[in-house]
Tab-separated table of C-alpha atoms and ligand atoms in Angstrom:
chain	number	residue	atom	x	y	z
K	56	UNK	CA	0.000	0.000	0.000
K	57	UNK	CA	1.558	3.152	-1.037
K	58	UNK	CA	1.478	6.569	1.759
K	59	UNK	CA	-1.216	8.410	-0.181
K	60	UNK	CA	-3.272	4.805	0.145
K	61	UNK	CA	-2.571	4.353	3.585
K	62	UNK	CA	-3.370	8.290	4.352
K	63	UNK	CA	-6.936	7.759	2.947
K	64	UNK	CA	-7.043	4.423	4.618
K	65	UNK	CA	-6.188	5.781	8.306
K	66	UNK	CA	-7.740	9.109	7.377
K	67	UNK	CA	-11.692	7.187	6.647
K	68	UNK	CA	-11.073	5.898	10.573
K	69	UNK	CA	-9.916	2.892	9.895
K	70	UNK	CA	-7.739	0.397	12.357
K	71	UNK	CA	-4.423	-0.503	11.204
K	72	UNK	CA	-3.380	-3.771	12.781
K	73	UNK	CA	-0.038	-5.841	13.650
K	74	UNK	CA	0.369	-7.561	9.960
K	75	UNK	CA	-0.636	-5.340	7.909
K	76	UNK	CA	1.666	-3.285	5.504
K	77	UNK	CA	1.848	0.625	6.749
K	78	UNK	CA	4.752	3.132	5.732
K	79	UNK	CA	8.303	3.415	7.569
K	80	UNK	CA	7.606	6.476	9.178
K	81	UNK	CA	4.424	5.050	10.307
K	82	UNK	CA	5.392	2.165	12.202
K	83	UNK	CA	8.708	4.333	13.645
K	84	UNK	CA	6.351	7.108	14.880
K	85	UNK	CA	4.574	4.816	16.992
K	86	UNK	CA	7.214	2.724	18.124
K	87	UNK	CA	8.870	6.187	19.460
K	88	UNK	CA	5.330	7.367	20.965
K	89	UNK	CA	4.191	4.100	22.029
K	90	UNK	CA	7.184	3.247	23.813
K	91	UNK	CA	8.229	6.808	25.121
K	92	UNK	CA	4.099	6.101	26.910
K	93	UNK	CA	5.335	2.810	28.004
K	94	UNK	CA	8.337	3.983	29.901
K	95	UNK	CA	6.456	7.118	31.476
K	96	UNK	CA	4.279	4.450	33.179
K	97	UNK	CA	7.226	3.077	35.005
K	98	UNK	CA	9.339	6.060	35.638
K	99	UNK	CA	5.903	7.233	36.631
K	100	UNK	CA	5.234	4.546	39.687
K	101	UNK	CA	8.579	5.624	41.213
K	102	UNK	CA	7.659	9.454	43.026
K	103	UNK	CA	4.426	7.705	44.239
K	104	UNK	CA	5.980	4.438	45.772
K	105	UNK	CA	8.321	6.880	47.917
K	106	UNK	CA	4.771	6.986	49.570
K	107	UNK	CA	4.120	3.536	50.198
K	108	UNK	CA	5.319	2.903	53.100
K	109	UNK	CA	4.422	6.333	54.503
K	110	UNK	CA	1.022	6.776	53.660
K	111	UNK	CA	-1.239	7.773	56.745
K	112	UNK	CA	-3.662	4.638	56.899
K	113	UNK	CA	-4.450	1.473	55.983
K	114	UNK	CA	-7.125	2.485	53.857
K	115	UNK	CA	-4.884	4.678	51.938
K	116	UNK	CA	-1.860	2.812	51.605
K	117	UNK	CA	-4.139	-0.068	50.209
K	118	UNK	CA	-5.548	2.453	47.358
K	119	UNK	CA	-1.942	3.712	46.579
K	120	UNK	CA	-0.681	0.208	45.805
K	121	UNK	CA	-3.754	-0.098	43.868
K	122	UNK	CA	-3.119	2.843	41.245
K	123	UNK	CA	0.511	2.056	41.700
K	124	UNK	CA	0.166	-1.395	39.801
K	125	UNK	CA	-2.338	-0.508	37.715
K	126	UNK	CA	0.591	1.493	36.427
K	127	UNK	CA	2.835	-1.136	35.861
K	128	UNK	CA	-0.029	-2.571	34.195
K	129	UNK	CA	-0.468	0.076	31.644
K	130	UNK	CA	3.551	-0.100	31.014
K	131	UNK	CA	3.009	-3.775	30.566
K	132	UNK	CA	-0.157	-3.401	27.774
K	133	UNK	CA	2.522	-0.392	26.082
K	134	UNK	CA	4.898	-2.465	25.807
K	135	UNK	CA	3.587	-5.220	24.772
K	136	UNK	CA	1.592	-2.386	21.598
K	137	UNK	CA	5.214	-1.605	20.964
K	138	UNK	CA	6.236	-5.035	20.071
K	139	UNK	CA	4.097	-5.764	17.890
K	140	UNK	CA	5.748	-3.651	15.486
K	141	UNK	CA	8.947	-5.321	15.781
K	142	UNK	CA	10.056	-5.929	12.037
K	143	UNK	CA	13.616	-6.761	12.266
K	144	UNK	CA	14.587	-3.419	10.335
K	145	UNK	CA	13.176	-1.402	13.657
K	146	UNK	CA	13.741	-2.463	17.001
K	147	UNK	CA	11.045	-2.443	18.813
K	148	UNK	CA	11.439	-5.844	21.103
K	149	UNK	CA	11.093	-5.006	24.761
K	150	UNK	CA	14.931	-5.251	25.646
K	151	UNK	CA	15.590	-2.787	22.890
K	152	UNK	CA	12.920	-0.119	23.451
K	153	UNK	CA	13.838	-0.501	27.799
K	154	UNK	CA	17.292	-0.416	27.338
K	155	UNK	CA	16.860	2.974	25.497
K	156	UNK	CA	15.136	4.700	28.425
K	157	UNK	CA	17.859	3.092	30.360
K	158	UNK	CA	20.514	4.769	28.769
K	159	UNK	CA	18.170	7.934	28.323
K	160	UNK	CA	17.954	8.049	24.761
K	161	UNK	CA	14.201	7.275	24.669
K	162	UNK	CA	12.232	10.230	26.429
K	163	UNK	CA	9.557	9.342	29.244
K	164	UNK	CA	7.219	12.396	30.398
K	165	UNK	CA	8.815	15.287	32.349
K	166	UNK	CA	7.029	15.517	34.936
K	167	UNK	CA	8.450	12.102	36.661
K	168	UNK	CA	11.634	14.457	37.182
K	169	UNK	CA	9.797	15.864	39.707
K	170	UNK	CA	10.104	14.704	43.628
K	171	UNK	CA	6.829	14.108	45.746
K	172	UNK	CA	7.601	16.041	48.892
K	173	UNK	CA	4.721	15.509	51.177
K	174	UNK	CA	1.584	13.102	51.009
K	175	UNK	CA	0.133	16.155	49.460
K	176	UNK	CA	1.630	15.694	46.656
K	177	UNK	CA	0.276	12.151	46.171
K	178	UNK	CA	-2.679	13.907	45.942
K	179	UNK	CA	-1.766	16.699	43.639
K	180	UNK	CA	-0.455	13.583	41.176
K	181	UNK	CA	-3.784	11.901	40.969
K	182	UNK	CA	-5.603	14.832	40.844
K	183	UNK	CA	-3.151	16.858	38.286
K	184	UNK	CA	-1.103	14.140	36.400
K	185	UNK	CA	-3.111	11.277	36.143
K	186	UNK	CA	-5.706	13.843	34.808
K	187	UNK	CA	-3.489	15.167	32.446
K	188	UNK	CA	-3.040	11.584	31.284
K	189	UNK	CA	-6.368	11.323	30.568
K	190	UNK	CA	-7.374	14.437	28.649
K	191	UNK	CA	-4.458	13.125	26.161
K	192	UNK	CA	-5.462	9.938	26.833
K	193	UNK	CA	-9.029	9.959	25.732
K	194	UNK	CA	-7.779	11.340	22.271
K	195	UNK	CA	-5.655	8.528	22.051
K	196	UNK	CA	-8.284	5.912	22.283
K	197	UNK	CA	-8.808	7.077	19.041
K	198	UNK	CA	-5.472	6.883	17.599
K	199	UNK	CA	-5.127	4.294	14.168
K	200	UNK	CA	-3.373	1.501	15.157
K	201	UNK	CA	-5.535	-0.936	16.726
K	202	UNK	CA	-3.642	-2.164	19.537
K	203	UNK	CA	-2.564	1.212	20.989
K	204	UNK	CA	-6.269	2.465	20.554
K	205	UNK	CA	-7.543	-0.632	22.318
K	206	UNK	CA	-4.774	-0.805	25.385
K	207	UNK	CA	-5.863	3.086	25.905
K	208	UNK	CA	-9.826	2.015	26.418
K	209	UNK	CA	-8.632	0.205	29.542
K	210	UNK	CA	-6.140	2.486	30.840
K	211	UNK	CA	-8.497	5.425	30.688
K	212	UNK	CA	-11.268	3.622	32.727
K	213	UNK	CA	-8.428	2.755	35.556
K	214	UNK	CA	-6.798	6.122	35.234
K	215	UNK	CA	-9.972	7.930	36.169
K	216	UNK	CA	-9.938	6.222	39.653
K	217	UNK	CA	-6.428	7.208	39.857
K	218	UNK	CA	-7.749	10.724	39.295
K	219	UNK	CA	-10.670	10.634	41.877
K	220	UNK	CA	-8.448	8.886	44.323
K	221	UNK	CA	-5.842	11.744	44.298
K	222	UNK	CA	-8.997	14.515	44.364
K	223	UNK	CA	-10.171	12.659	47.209
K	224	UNK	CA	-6.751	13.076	49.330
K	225	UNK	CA	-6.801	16.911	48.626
K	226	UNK	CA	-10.873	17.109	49.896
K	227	UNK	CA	-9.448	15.609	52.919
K	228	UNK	CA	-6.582	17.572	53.523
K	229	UNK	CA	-8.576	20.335	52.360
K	230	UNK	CA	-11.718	20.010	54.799
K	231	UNK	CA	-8.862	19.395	57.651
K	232	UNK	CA	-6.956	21.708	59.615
K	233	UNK	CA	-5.523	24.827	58.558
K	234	UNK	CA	-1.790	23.126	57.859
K	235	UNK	CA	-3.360	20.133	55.964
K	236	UNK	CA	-5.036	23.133	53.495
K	237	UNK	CA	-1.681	24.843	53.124
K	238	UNK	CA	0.008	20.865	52.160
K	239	UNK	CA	-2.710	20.885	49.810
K	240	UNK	CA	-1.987	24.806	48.199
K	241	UNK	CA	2.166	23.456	48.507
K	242	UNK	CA	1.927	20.801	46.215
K	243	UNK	CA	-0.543	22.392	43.708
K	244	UNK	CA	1.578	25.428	43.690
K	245	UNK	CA	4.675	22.801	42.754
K	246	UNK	CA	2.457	20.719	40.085
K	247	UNK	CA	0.302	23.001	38.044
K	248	UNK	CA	2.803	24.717	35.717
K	249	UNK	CA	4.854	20.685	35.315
K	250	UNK	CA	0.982	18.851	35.025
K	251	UNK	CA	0.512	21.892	32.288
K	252	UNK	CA	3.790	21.011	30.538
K	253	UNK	CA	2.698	17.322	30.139
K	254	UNK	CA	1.304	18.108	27.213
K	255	UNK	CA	4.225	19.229	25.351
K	256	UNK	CA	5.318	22.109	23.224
K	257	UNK	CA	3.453	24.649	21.975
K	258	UNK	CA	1.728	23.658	18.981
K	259	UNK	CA	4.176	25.595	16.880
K	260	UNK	CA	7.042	24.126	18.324
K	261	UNK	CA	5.321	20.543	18.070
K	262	UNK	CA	8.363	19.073	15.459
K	263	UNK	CA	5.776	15.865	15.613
K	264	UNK	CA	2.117	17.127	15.424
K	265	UNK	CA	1.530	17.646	11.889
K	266	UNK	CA	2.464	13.765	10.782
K	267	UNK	CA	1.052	12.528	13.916
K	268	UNK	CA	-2.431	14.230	12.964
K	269	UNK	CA	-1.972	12.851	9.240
K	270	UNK	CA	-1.378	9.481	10.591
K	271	UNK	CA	-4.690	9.722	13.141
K	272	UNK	CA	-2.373	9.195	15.761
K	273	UNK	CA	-2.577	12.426	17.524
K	274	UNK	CA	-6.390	13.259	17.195
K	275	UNK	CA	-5.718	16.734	18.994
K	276	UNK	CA	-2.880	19.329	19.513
K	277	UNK	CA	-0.848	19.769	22.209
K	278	UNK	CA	-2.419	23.455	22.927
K	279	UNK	CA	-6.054	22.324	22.487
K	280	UNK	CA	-5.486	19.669	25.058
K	281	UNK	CA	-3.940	22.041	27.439
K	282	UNK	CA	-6.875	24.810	27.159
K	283	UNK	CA	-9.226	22.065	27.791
K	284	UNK	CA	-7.171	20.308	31.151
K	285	UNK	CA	-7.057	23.687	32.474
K	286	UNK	CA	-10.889	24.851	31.701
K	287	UNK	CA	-11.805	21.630	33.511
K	288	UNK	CA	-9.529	21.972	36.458
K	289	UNK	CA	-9.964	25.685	37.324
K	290	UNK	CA	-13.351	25.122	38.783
K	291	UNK	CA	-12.214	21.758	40.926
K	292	UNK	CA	-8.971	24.013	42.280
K	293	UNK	CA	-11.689	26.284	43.243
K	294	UNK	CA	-14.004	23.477	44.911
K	295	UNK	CA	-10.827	22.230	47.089
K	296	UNK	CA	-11.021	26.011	48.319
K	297	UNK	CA	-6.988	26.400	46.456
K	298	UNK	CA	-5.433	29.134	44.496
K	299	UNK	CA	-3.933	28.153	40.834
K	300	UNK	CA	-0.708	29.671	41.012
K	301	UNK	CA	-0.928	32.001	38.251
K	302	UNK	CA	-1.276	35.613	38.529
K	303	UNK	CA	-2.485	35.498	34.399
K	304	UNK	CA	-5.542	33.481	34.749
K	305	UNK	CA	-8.237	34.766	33.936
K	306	UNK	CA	-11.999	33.230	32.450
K	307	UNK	CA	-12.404	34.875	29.262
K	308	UNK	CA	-15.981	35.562	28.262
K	309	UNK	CA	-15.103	36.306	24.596
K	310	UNK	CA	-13.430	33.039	24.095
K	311	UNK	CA	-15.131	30.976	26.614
K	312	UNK	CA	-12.162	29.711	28.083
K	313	UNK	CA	-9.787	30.461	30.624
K	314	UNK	CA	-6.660	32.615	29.416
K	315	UNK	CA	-3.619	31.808	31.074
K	316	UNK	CA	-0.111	32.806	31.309
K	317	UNK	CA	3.246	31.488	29.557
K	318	UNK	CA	4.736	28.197	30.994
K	319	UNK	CA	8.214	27.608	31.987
K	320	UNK	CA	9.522	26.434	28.827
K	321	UNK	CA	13.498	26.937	30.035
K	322	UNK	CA	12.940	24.442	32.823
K	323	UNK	CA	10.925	22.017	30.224
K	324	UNK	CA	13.919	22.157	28.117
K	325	UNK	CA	16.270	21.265	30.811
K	326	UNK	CA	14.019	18.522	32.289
K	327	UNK	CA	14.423	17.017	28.288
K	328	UNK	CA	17.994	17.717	28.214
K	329	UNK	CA	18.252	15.307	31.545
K	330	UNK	CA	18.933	18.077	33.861
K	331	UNK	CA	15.432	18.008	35.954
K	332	UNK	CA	15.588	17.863	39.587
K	333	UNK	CA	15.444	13.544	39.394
K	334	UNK	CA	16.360	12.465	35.920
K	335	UNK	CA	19.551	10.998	37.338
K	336	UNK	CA	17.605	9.590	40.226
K	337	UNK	CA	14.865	7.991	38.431
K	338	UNK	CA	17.368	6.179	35.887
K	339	UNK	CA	19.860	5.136	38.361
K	340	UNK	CA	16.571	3.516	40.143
K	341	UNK	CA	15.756	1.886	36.981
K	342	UNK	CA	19.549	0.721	36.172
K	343	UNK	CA	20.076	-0.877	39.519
K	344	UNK	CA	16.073	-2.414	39.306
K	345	UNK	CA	17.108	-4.184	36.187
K	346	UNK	CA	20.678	-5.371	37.280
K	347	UNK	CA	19.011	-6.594	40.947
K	348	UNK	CA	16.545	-8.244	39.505
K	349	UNK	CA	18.015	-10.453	36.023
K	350	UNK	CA	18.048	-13.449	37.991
K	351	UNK	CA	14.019	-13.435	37.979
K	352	UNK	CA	14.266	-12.517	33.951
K	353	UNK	CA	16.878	-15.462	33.742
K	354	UNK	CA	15.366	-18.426	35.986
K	355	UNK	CA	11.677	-17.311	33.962
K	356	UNK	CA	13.152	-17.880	30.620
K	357	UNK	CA	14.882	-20.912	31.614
K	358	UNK	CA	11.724	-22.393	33.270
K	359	UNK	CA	9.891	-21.795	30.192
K	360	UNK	CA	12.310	-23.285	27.932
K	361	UNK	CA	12.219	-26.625	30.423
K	362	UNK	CA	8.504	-26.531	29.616
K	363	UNK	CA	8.869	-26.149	26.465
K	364	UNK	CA	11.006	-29.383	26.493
K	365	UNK	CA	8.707	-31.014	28.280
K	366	UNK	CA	5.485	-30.997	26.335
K	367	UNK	CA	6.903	-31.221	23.344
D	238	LIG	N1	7.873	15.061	28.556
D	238	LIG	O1	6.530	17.106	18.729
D	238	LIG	P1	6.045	16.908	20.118
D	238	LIG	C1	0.927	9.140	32.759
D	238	LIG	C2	8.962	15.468	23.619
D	238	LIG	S1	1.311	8.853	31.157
D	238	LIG	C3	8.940	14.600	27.891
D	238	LIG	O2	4.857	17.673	20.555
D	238	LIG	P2	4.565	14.436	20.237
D	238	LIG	C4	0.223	8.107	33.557
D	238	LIG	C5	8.420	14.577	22.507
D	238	LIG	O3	8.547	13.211	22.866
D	238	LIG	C6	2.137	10.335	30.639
D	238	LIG	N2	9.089	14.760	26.561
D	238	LIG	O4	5.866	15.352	20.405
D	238	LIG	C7	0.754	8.077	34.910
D	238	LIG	C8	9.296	14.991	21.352
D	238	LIG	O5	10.585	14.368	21.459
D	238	LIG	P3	11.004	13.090	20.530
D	238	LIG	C9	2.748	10.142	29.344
D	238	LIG	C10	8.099	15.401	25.917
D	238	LIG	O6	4.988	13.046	20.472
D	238	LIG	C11	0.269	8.936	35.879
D	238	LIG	C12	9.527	16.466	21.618
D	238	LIG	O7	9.281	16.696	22.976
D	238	LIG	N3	1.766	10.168	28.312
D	238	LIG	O8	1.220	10.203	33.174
D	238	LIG	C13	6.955	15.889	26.552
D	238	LIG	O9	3.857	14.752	18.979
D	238	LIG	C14	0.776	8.887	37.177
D	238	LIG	C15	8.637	17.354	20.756
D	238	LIG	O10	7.244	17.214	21.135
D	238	LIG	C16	2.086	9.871	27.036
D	238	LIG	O11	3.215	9.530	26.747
D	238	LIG	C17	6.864	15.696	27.937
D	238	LIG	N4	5.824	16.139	28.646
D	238	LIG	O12	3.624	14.920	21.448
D	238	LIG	C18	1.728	7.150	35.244
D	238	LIG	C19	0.965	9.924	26.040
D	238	LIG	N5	6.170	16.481	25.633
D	238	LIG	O13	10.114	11.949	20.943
D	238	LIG	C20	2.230	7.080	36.547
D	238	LIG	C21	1.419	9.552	24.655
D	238	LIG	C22	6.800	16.372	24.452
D	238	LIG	O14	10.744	13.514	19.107
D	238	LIG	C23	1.751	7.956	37.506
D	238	LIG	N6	2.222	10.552	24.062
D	238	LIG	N7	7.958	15.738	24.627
D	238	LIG	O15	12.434	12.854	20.862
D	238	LIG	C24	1.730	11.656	23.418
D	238	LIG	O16	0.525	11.869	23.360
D	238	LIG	C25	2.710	12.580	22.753
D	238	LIG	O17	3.923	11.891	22.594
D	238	LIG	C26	2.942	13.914	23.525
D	238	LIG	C27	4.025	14.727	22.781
D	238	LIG	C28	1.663	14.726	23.572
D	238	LIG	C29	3.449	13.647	24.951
């Protein structure tokens, strides 16, 4: 099938699947975005399991586990997306894809650079970056090939109770006593402007958009998705009884959405770059995860060659 083919094809929303023939840059734009997601799920489950053992009851602890394996889960369902297009010319088996986050070639989502500083912030990562994930998420369930639109109908049901769950801390902490409420303003005032920059560049520094929106990947810009997470989450900030932390937002009656003011796109840069406050941290984590734990990778494949063996 030649590009112009496969445009039309995609373009009449139609569901490109493992086998079938799609163009080069196809099939290496999703293995970048697919496993870029895949690898933001597991950086991701690493500021919230600092929690674990912290968290301030049983109750809570149990629901942070929870969310925290459903996000290995989703990492699992990305990767396994990504293998499928494997071809031998692009390397997209699991060791390949992992082992470029590991040496930080691959990107994974900025905002895992970030620490989570007090159980506030657990809150303030349900509420803010799990419902980032969403609003770009949702688009995505859209997206052309099949098994990346399909893994994304089950993450977006489970990341919605992440979402509530983390609203549900700041209620508490908001409805508590007057240091709670200022835990609560602390960690939105540290994750509003890095939840923002999930999103990505501005739409006309997107170096990805345009091809992504040919190929029905992207269903949405960058900047559309934004406006919309923070029309949404303006009104719940002001429910919890907190102040965004920007001295530029404004509702705009004209437009019918909120205007609001420039993000810190030096510090995005630098986060990219590897220079965020836990890039190192988070990698070194991963490094020493996968050396620790080989033996488990080893003694698996060996027990299922035995089996193999057997029932042959
Ligand atoms: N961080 O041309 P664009 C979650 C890179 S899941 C780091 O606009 P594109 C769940 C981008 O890769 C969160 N890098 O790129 C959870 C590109 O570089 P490249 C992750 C970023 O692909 C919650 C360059 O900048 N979600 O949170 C970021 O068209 C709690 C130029 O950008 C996804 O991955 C960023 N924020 O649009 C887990 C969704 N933004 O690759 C645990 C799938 C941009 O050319 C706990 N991905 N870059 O070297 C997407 O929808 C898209 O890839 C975008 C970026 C929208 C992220």
């Amino acid at each position: 099938m030649d590009t112009e083919k496969f445009l039309q094809y995609v373009q009449a929303e139609n569901k490109v699947e493992p086998k079938d023939m799609m163009p080069e840059d196809y099939r290496k734009l999703l293995v970048r975005q697919i496993s870029q997601h895949a690898h933001s799920e597991v950086v991701g489950m690493l500021p919230e399991a600092n929690w674990i053992t912290r968290a301030p009851s049983l109750r809570r602890k149990m629901a942070l586990l929870a969310k925290i394996q459903d996000e290995a889960g989703h990492g699992l369902y990305l990767y396994a997306a990504t293998e499928t297009l494997n071809n031998g010319e692009i390397a997209a088996d699991r060791d390949s894809t992992y082992n470029d986050m590991l040496s930080g070639k691959a990107k994974y989502s900025s905002i895992f650079n970030y620490p989570a500083l007090s159980w506030a912030d657990i809150g303030a990562i349900g509420w803010l970056v799990d419902g980032a994930a969403i609003m770009n998420q949702v688009m995505l369930m859209g997206n052309s090939y099949g098994p990346y639109s399909r893994a994304m109908l089950r993450i977006c049901k489970e990341e919605s109770f992440h979402q509530r769950q983390g609203y549900e801390i700041l209620m508490t902490l908001c409805r508590g006593t007057k240091e709670q409420k200022q835990l609560a303003q602390d960690a939105l005032d540290r994750f509003w402007w890095p939840a923002l920059m999930m999103f990505g560049p501005n739409d006309d520094a997107s170096p990805n958009s345009q091809k992504s929106m040919n190929y029905r990947v992207k269903r949405e810009s960058n900047d559309s998705l934004r406006q919309r997470f923070v029309d949404v989450t303006v009104p719940q900030a002001e429910f919890l009884g907190l102040k965004i932390p920007d001295k530029n937002l404004k509702w705009n009656e004209e437009t019918g959405h909120y205007d609001f003011g420039d993000l810190p796109w030096d510090e995005f840069n630098e986060i990219l770059k590897g220079n965020g406050p836990c890039n190192k941290k988070r990698l070194e984590t991963k490094r020493k995860a996968q050396a620790e734990n080989a033996w488990v990778k080893e003694a698996a494949i060996a027990y299922a060659s035995k089996v193999k063996e057997l029932t042959k």
